[in-house]
JSON list of C-alpha atoms in Angstrom, two decimals:
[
{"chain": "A", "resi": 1, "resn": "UNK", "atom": "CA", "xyz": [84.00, 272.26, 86.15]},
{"chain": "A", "resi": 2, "resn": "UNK", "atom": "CA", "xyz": [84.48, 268.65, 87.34]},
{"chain": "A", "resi": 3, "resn": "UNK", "atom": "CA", "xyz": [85.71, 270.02, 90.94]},
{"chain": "A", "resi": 4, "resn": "UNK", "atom": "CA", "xyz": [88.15, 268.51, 93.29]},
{"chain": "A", "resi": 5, "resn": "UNK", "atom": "CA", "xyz": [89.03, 265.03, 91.89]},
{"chain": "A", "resi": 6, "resn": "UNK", "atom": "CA", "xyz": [90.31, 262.06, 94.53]},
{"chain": "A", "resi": 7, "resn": "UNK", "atom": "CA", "xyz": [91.13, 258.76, 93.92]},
{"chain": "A", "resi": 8, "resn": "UNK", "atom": "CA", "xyz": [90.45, 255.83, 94.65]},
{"chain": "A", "resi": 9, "resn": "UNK", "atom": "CA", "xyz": [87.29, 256.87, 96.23]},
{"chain": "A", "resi": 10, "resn": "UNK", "atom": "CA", "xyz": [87.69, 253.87, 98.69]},
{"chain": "A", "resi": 11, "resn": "UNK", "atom": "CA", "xyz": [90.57, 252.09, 99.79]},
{"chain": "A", "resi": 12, "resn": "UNK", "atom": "CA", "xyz": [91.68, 248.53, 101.70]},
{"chain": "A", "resi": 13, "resn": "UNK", "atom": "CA", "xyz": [94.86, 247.88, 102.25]},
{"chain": "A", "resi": 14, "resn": "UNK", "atom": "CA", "xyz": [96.62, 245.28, 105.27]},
{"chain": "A", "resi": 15, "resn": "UNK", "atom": "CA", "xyz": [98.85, 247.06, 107.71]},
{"chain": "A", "resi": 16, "resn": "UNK", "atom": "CA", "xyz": [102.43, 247.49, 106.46]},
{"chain": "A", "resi": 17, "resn": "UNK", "atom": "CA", "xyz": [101.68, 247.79, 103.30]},
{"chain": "A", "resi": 18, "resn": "UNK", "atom": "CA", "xyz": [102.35, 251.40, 100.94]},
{"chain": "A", "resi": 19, "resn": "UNK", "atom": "CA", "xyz": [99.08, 253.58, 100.22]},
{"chain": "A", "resi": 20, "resn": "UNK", "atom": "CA", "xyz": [98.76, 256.53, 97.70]},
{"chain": "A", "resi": 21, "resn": "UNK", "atom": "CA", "xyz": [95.99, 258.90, 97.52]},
{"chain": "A", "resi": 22, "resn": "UNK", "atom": "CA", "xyz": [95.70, 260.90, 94.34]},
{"chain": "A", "resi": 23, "resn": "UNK", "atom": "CA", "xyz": [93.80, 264.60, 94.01]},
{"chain": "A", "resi": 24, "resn": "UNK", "atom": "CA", "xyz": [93.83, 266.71, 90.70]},
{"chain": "A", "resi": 25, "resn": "UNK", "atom": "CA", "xyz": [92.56, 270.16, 92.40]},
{"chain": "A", "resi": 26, "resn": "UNK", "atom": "CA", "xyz": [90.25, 272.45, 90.06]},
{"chain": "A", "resi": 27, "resn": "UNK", "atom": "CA", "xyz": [92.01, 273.97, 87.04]},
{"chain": "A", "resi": 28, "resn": "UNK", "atom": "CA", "xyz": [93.20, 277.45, 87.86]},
{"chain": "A", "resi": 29, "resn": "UNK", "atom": "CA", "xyz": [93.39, 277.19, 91.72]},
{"chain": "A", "resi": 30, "resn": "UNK", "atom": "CA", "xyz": [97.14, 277.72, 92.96]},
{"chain": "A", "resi": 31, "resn": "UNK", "atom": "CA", "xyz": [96.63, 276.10, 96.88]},
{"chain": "A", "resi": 32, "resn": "UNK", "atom": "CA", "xyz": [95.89, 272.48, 97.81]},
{"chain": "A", "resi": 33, "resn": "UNK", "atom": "CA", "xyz": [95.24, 271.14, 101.38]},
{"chain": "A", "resi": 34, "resn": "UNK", "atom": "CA", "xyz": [95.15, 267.70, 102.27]},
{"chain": "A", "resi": 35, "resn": "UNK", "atom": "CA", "xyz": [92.93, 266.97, 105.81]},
{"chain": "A", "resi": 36, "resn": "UNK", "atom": "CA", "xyz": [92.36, 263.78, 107.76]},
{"chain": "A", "resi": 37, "resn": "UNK", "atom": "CA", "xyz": [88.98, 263.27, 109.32]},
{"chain": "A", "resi": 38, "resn": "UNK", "atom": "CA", "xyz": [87.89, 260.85, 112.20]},
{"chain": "A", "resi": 39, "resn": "UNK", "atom": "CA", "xyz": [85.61, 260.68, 114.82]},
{"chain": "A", "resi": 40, "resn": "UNK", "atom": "CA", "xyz": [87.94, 260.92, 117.62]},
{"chain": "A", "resi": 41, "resn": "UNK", "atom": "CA", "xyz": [89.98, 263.84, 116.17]},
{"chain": "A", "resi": 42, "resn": "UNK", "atom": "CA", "xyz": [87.55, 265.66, 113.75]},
{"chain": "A", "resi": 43, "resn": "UNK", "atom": "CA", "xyz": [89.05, 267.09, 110.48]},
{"chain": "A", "resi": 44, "resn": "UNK", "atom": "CA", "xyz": [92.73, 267.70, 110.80]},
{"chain": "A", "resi": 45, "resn": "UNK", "atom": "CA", "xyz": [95.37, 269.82, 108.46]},
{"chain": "A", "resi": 46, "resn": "UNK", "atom": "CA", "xyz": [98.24, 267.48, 107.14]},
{"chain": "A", "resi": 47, "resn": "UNK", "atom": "CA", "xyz": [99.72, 270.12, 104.98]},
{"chain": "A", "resi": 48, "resn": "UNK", "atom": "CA", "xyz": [98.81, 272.54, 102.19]},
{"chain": "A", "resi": 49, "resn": "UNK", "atom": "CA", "xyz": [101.19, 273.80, 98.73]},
{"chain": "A", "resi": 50, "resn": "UNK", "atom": "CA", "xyz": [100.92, 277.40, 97.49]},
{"chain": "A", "resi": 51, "resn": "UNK", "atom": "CA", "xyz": [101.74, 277.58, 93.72]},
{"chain": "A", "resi": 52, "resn": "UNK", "atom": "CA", "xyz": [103.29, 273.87, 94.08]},
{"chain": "A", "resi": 53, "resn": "UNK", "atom": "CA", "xyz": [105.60, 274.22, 97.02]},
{"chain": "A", "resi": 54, "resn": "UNK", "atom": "CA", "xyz": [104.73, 272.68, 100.31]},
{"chain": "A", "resi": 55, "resn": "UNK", "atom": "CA", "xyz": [103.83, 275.73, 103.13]},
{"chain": "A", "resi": 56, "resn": "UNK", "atom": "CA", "xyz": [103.15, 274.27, 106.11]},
{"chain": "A", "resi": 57, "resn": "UNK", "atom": "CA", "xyz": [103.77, 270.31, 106.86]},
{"chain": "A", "resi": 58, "resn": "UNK", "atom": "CA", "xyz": [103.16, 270.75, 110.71]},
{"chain": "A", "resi": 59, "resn": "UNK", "atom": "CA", "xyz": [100.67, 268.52, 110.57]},
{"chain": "A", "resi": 60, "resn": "UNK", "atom": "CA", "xyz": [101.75, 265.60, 108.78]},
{"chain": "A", "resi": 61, "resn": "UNK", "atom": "CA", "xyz": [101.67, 262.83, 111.80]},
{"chain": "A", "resi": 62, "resn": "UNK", "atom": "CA", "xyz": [104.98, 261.63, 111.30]},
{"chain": "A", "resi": 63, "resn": "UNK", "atom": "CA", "xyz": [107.69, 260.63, 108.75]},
{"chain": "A", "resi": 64, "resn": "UNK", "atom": "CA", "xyz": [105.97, 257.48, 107.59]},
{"chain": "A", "resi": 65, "resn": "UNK", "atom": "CA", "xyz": [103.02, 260.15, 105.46]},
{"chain": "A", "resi": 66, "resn": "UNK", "atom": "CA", "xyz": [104.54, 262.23, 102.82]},
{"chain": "A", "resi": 67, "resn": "UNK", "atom": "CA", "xyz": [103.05, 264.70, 100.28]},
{"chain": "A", "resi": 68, "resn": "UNK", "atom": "CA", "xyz": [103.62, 265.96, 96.79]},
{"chain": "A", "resi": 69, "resn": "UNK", "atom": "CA", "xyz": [102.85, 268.46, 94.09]},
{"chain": "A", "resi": 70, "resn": "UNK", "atom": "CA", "xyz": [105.12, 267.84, 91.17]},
{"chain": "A", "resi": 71, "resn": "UNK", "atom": "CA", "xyz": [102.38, 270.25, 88.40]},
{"chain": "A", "resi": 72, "resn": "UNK", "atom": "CA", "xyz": [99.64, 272.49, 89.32]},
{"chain": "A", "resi": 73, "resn": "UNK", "atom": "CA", "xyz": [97.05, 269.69, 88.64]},
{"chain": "A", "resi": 74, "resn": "UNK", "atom": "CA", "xyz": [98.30, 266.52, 90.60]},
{"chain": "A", "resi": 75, "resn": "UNK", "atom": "CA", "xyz": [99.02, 265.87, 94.19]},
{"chain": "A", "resi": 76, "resn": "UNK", "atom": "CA", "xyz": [99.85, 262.43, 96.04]},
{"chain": "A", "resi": 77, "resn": "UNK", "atom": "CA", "xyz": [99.62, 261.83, 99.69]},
{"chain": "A", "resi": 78, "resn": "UNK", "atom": "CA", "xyz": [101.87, 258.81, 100.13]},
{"chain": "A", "resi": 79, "resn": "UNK", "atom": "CA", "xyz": [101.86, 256.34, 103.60]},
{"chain": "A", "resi": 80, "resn": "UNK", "atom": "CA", "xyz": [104.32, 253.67, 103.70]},
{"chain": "A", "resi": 81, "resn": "UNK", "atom": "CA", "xyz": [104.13, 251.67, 105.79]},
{"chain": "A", "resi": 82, "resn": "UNK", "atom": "CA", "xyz": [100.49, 251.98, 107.08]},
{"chain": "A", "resi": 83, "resn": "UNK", "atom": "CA", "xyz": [98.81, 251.22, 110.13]},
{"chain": "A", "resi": 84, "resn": "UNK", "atom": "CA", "xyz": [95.04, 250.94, 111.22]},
{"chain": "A", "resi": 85, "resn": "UNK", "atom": "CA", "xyz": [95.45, 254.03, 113.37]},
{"chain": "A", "resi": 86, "resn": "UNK", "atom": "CA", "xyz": [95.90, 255.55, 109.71]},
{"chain": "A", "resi": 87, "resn": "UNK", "atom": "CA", "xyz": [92.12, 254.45, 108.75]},
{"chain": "A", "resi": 88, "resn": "UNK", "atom": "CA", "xyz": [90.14, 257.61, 108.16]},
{"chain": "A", "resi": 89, "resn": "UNK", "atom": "CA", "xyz": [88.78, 259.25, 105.27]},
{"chain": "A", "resi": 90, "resn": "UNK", "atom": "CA", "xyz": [91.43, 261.91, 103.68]},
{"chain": "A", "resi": 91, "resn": "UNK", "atom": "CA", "xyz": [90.31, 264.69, 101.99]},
{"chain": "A", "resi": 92, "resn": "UNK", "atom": "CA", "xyz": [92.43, 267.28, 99.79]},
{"chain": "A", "resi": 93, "resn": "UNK", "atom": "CA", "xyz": [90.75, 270.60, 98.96]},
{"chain": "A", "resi": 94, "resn": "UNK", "atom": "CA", "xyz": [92.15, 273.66, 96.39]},
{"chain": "A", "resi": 95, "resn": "UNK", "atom": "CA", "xyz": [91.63, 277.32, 96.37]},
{"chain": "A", "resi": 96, "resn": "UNK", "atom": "CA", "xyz": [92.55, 280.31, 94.34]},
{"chain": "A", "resi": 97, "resn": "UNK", "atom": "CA", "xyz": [94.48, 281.19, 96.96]},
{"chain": "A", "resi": 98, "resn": "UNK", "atom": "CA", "xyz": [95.73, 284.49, 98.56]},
{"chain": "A", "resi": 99, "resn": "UNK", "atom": "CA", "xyz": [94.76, 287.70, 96.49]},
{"chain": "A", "resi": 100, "resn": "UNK", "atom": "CA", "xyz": [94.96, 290.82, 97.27]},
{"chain": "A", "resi": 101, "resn": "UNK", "atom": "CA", "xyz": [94.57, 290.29, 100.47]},
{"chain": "A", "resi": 102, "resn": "UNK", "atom": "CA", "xyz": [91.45, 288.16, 100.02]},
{"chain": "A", "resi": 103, "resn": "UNK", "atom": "CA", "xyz": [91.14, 284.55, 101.65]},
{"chain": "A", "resi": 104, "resn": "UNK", "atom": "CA", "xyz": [88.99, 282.30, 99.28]},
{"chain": "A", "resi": 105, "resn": "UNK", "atom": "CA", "xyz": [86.77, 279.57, 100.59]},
{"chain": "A", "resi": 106, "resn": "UNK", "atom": "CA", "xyz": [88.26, 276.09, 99.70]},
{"chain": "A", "resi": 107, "resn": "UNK", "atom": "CA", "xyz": [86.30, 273.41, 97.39]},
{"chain": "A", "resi": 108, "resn": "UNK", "atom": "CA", "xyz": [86.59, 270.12, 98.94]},
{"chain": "A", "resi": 109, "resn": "UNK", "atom": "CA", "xyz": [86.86, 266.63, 97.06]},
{"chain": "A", "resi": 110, "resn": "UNK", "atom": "CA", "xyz": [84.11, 263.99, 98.22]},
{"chain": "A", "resi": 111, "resn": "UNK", "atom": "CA", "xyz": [87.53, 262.11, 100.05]},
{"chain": "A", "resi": 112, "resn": "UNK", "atom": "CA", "xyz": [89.02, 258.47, 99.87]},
{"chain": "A", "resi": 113, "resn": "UNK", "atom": "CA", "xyz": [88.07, 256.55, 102.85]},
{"chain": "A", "resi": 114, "resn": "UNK", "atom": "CA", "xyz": [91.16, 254.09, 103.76]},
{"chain": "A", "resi": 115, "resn": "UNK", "atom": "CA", "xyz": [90.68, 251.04, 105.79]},
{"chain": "A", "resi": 116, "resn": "UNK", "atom": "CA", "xyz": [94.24, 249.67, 107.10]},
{"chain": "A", "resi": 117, "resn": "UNK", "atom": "CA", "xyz": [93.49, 245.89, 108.79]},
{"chain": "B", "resi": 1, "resn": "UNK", "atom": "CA", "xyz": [96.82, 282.13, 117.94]},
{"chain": "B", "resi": 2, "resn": "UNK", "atom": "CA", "xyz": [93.92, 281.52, 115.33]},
{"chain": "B", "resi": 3, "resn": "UNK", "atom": "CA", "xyz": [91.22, 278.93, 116.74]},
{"chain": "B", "resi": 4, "resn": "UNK", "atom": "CA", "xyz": [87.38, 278.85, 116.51]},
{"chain": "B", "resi": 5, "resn": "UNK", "atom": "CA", "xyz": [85.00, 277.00, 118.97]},
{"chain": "B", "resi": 6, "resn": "UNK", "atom": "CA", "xyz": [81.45, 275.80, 117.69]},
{"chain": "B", "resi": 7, "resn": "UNK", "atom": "CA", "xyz": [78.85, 274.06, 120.33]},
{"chain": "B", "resi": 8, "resn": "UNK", "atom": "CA", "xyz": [78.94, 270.37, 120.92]},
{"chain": "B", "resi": 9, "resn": "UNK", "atom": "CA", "xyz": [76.13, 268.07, 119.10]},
{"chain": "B", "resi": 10, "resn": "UNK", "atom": "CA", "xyz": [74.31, 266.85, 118.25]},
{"chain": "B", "resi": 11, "resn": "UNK", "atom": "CA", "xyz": [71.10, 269.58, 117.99]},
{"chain": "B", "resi": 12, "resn": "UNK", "atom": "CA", "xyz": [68.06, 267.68, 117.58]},
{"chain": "B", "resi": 13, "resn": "UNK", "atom": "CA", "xyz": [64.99, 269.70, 116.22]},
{"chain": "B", "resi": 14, "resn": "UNK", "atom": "CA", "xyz": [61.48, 268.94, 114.47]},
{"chain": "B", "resi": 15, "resn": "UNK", "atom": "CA", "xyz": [61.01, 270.33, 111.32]},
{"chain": "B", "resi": 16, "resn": "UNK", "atom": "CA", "xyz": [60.33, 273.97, 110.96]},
{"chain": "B", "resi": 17, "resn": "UNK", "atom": "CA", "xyz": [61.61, 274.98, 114.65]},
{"chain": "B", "resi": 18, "resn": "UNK", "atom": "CA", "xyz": [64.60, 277.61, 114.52]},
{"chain": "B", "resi": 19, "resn": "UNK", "atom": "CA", "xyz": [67.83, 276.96, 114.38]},
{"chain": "B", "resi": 20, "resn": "UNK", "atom": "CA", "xyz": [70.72, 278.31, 116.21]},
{"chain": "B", "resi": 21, "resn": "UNK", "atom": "CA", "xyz": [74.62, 276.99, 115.68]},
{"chain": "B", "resi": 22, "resn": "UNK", "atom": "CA", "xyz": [77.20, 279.09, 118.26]},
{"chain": "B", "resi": 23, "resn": "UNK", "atom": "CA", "xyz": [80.80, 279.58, 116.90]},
{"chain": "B", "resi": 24, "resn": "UNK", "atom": "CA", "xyz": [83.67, 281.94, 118.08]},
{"chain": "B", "resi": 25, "resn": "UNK", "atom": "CA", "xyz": [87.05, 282.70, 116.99]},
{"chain": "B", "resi": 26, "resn": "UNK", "atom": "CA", "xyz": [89.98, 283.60, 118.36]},
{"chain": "B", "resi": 27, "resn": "UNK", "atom": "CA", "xyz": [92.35, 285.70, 115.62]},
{"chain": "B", "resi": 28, "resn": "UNK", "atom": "CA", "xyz": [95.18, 287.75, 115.38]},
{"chain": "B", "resi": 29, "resn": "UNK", "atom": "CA", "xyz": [94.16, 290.02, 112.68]},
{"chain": "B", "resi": 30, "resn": "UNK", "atom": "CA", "xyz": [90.84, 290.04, 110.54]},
{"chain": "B", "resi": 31, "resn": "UNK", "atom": "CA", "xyz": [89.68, 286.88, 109.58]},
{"chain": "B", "resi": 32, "resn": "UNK", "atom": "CA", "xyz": [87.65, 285.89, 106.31]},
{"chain": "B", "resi": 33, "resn": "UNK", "atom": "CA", "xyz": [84.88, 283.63, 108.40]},
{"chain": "B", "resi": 34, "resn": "UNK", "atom": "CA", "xyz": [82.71, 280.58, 106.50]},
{"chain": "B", "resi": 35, "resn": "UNK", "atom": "CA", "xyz": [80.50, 277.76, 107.42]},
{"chain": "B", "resi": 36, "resn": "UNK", "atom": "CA", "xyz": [80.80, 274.62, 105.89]},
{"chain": "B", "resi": 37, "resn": "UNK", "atom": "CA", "xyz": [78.54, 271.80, 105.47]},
{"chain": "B", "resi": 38, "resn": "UNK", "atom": "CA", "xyz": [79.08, 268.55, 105.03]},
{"chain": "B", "resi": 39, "resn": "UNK", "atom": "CA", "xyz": [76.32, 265.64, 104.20]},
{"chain": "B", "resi": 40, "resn": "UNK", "atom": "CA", "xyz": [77.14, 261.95, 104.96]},
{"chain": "B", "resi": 41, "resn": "UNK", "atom": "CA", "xyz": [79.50, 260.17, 102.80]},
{"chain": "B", "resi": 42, "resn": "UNK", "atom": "CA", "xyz": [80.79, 263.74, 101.10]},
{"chain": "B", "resi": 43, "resn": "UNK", "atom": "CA", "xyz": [83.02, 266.72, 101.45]},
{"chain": "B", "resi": 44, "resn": "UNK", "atom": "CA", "xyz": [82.16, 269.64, 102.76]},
{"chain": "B", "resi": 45, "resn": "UNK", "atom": "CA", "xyz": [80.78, 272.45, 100.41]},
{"chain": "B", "resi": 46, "resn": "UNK", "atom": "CA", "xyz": [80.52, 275.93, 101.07]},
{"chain": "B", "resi": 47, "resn": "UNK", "atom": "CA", "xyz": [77.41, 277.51, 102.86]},
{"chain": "B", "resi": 48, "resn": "UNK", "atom": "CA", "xyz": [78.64, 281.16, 103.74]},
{"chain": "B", "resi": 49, "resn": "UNK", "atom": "CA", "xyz": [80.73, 283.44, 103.93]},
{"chain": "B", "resi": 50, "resn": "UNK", "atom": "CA", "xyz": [81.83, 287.10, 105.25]},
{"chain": "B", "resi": 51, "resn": "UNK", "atom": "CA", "xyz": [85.08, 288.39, 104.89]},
{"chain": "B", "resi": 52, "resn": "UNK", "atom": "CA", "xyz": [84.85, 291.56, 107.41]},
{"chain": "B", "resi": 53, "resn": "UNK", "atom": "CA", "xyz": [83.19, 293.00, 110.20]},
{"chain": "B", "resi": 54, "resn": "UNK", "atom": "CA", "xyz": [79.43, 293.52, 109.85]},
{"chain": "B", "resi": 55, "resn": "UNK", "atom": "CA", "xyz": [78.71, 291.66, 107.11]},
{"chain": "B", "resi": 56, "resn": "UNK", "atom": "CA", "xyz": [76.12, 289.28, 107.00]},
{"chain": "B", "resi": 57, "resn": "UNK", "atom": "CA", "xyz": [76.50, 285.53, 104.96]},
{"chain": "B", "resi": 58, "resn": "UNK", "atom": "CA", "xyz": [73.21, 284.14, 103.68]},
{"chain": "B", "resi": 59, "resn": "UNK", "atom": "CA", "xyz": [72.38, 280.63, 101.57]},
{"chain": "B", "resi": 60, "resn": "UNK", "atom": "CA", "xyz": [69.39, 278.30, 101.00]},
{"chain": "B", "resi": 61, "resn": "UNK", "atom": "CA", "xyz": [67.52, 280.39, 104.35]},
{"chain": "B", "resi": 62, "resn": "UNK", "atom": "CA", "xyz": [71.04, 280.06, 105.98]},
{"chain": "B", "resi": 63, "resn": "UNK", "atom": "CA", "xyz": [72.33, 283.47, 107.75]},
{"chain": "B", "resi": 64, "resn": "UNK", "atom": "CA", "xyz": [75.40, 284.65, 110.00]},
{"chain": "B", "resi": 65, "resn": "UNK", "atom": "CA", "xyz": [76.92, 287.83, 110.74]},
{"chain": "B", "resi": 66, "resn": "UNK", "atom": "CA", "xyz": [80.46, 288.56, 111.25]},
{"chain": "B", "resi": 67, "resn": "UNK", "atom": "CA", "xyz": [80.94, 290.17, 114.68]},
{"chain": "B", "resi": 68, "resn": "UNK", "atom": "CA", "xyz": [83.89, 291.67, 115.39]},
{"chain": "B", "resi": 69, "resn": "UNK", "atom": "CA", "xyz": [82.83, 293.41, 119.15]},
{"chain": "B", "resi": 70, "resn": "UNK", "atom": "CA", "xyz": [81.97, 289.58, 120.20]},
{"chain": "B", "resi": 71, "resn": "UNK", "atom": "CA", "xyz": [83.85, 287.48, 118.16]},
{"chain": "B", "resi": 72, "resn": "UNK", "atom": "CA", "xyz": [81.37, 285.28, 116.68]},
{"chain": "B", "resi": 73, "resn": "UNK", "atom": "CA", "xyz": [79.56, 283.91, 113.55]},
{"chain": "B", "resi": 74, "resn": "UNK", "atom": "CA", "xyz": [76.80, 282.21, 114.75]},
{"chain": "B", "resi": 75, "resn": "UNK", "atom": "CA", "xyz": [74.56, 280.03, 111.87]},
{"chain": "B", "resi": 76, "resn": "UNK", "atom": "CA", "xyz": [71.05, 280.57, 112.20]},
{"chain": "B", "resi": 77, "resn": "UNK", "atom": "CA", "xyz": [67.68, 279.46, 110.06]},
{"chain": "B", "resi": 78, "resn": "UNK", "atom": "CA", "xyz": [64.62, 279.93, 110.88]},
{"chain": "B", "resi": 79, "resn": "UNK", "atom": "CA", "xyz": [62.58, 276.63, 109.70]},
{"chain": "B", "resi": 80, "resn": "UNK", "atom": "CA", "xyz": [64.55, 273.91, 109.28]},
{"chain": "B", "resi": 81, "resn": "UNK", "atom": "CA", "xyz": [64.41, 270.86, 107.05]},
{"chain": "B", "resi": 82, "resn": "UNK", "atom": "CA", "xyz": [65.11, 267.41, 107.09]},
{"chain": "B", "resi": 83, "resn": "UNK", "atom": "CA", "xyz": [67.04, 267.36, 104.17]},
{"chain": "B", "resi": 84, "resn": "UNK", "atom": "CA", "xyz": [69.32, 269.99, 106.27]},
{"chain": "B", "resi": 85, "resn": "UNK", "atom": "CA", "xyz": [70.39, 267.10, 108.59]},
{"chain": "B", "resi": 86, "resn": "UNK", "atom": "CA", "xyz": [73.98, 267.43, 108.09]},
{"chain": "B", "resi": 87, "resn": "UNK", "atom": "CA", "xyz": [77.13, 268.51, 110.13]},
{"chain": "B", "resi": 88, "resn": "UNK", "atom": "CA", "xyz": [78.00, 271.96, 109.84]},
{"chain": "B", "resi": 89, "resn": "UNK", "atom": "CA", "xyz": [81.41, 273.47, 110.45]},
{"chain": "B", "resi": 90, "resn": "UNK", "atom": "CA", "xyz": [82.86, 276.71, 111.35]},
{"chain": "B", "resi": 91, "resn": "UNK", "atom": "CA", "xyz": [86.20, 278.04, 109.81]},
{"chain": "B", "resi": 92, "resn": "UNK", "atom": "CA", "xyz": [88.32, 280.77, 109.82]},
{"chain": "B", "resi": 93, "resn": "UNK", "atom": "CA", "xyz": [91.11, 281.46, 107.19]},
{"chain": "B", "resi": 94, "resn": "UNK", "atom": "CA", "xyz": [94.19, 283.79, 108.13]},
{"chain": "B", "resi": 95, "resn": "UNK", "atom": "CA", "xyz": [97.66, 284.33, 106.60]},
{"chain": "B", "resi": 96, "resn": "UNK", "atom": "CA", "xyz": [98.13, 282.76, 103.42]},
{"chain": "B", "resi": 97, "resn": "UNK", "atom": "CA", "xyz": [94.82, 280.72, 103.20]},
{"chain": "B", "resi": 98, "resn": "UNK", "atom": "CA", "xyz": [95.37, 278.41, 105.67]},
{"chain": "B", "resi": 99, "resn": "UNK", "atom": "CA", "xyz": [91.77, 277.81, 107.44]},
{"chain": "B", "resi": 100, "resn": "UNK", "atom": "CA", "xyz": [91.37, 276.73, 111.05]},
{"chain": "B", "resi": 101, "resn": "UNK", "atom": "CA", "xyz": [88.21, 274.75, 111.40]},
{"chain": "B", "resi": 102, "resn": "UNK", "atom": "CA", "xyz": [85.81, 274.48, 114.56]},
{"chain": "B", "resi": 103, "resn": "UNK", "atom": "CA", "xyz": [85.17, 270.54, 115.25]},
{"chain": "B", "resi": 104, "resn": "UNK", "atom": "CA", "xyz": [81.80, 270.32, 113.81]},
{"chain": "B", "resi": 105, "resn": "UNK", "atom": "CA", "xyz": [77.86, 270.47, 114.97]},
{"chain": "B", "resi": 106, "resn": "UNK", "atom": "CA", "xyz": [75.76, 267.48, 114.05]},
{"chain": "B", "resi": 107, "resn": "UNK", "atom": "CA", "xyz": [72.14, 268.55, 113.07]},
{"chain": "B", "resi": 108, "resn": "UNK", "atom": "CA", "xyz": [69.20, 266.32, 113.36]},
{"chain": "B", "resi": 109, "resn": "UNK", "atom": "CA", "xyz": [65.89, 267.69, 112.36]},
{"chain": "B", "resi": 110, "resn": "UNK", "atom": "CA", "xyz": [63.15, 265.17, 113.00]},
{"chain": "B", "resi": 111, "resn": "UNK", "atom": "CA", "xyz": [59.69, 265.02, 110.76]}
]
């Protein structure tokens, strides 16, 4: 299994300008997360899908950051427009998911680190 | 609500001494509890698990026990490596999957 797939794998971009990170979670695995790490906040929740549909959004910073799942195998975390308070390396993750009562450990991707100048 | 609390880092050790990583949680019901480690310039990968009270989570000389009287699932190895420089975190996952991560531990083990 290829694991958690992101792209791009690094990404530059000026300040006003639309971003979009990609993540094909593994093949069989119905949740995906998408996190936000940084030094001064450590890794944060944006929001997660169970069998496609977003669950919780709470975390999403505000309305310029969306997410979507349109299939079971591709997700997009969208920022338009960006700032440099936005740089930080994003990281989606995927699980099995919720089964019988069983919480499964999540399998990260290696992340996309964005740089917003 | 669900939280968990690891100790500040960094933790600086020479090779070989024992290690000791604190975390405690704060849940409403019974947690599924997991460490997490993550190298520089990666994700973070799975180091152990337990998924009630009493058991114990072991990998690669790794160990921690799920305690439900004090609330904790501290990481512990007993000769550490170099290569096991990392930052380690401690999660909890509740209702529906969704995992509540502690804010990380930086390990430095010296030669």
């Amino acid at each position: 299994d290829a694991g958690v797939i992101q792209s791009p794998r690094h990404e530059v971009t000026e300040m006003g300008q639309e971003v979009t990170l990609r993540c094909k979670p593994i093949s069989g695995h119905n949740s995906l997360f998408w996190y936000r790490q940084t030094m001064m906040r450590g890794l944060e929740l944006l929001i997660y899908f169970n069998n496609n549909v977003p669950i919780d959004d709470s975390g999403m910073p505000e309305d310029r950051f969306s997410a979507k799942m349109p299939n079971a195998s591709f997700s997009t975390l969208k920022i338009q427009p960006s700032e440099p308070r936005d740089s930080a390396v994003y990281f989606c993750a995927s699980s099995p998911g919720l089964a019988g009562g069983r919480n499964y450990e999540q399998y990260f991707g290696p992340g996309t680190r964005l740089t917003v100048t | 609500g669900n939280s968990v609390t690891q100790m500040e880092g960094p933790v600086t050790l020479s090779e070989e001494a024992f290690l000791t990583i604190n975390c405690t949680y704060t849940a409403t019901g019974y947690p599924s509890l997991f460490w997490y480690v993550q190298y520089p310039g990666e994700g973070l990968q799975l180091l152990l698990k337990a998924t009630k009270a009493d058991d114990k989570g072991s990998n690669k000389g790794f160990e921690a026990t799920y305690r439900k009287e004090t609330t904790s699932f501290h990481l512990e190895k007993g000769s550490v490596q170099v290569s096991d420089s990392a930052v380690y975190f401690c999660a909890l996952s509740y209702n529906f999957n969704k995992f509540y991560f502690g804010s990380g531990t930086k390990l430095n083990v010296k030669p």
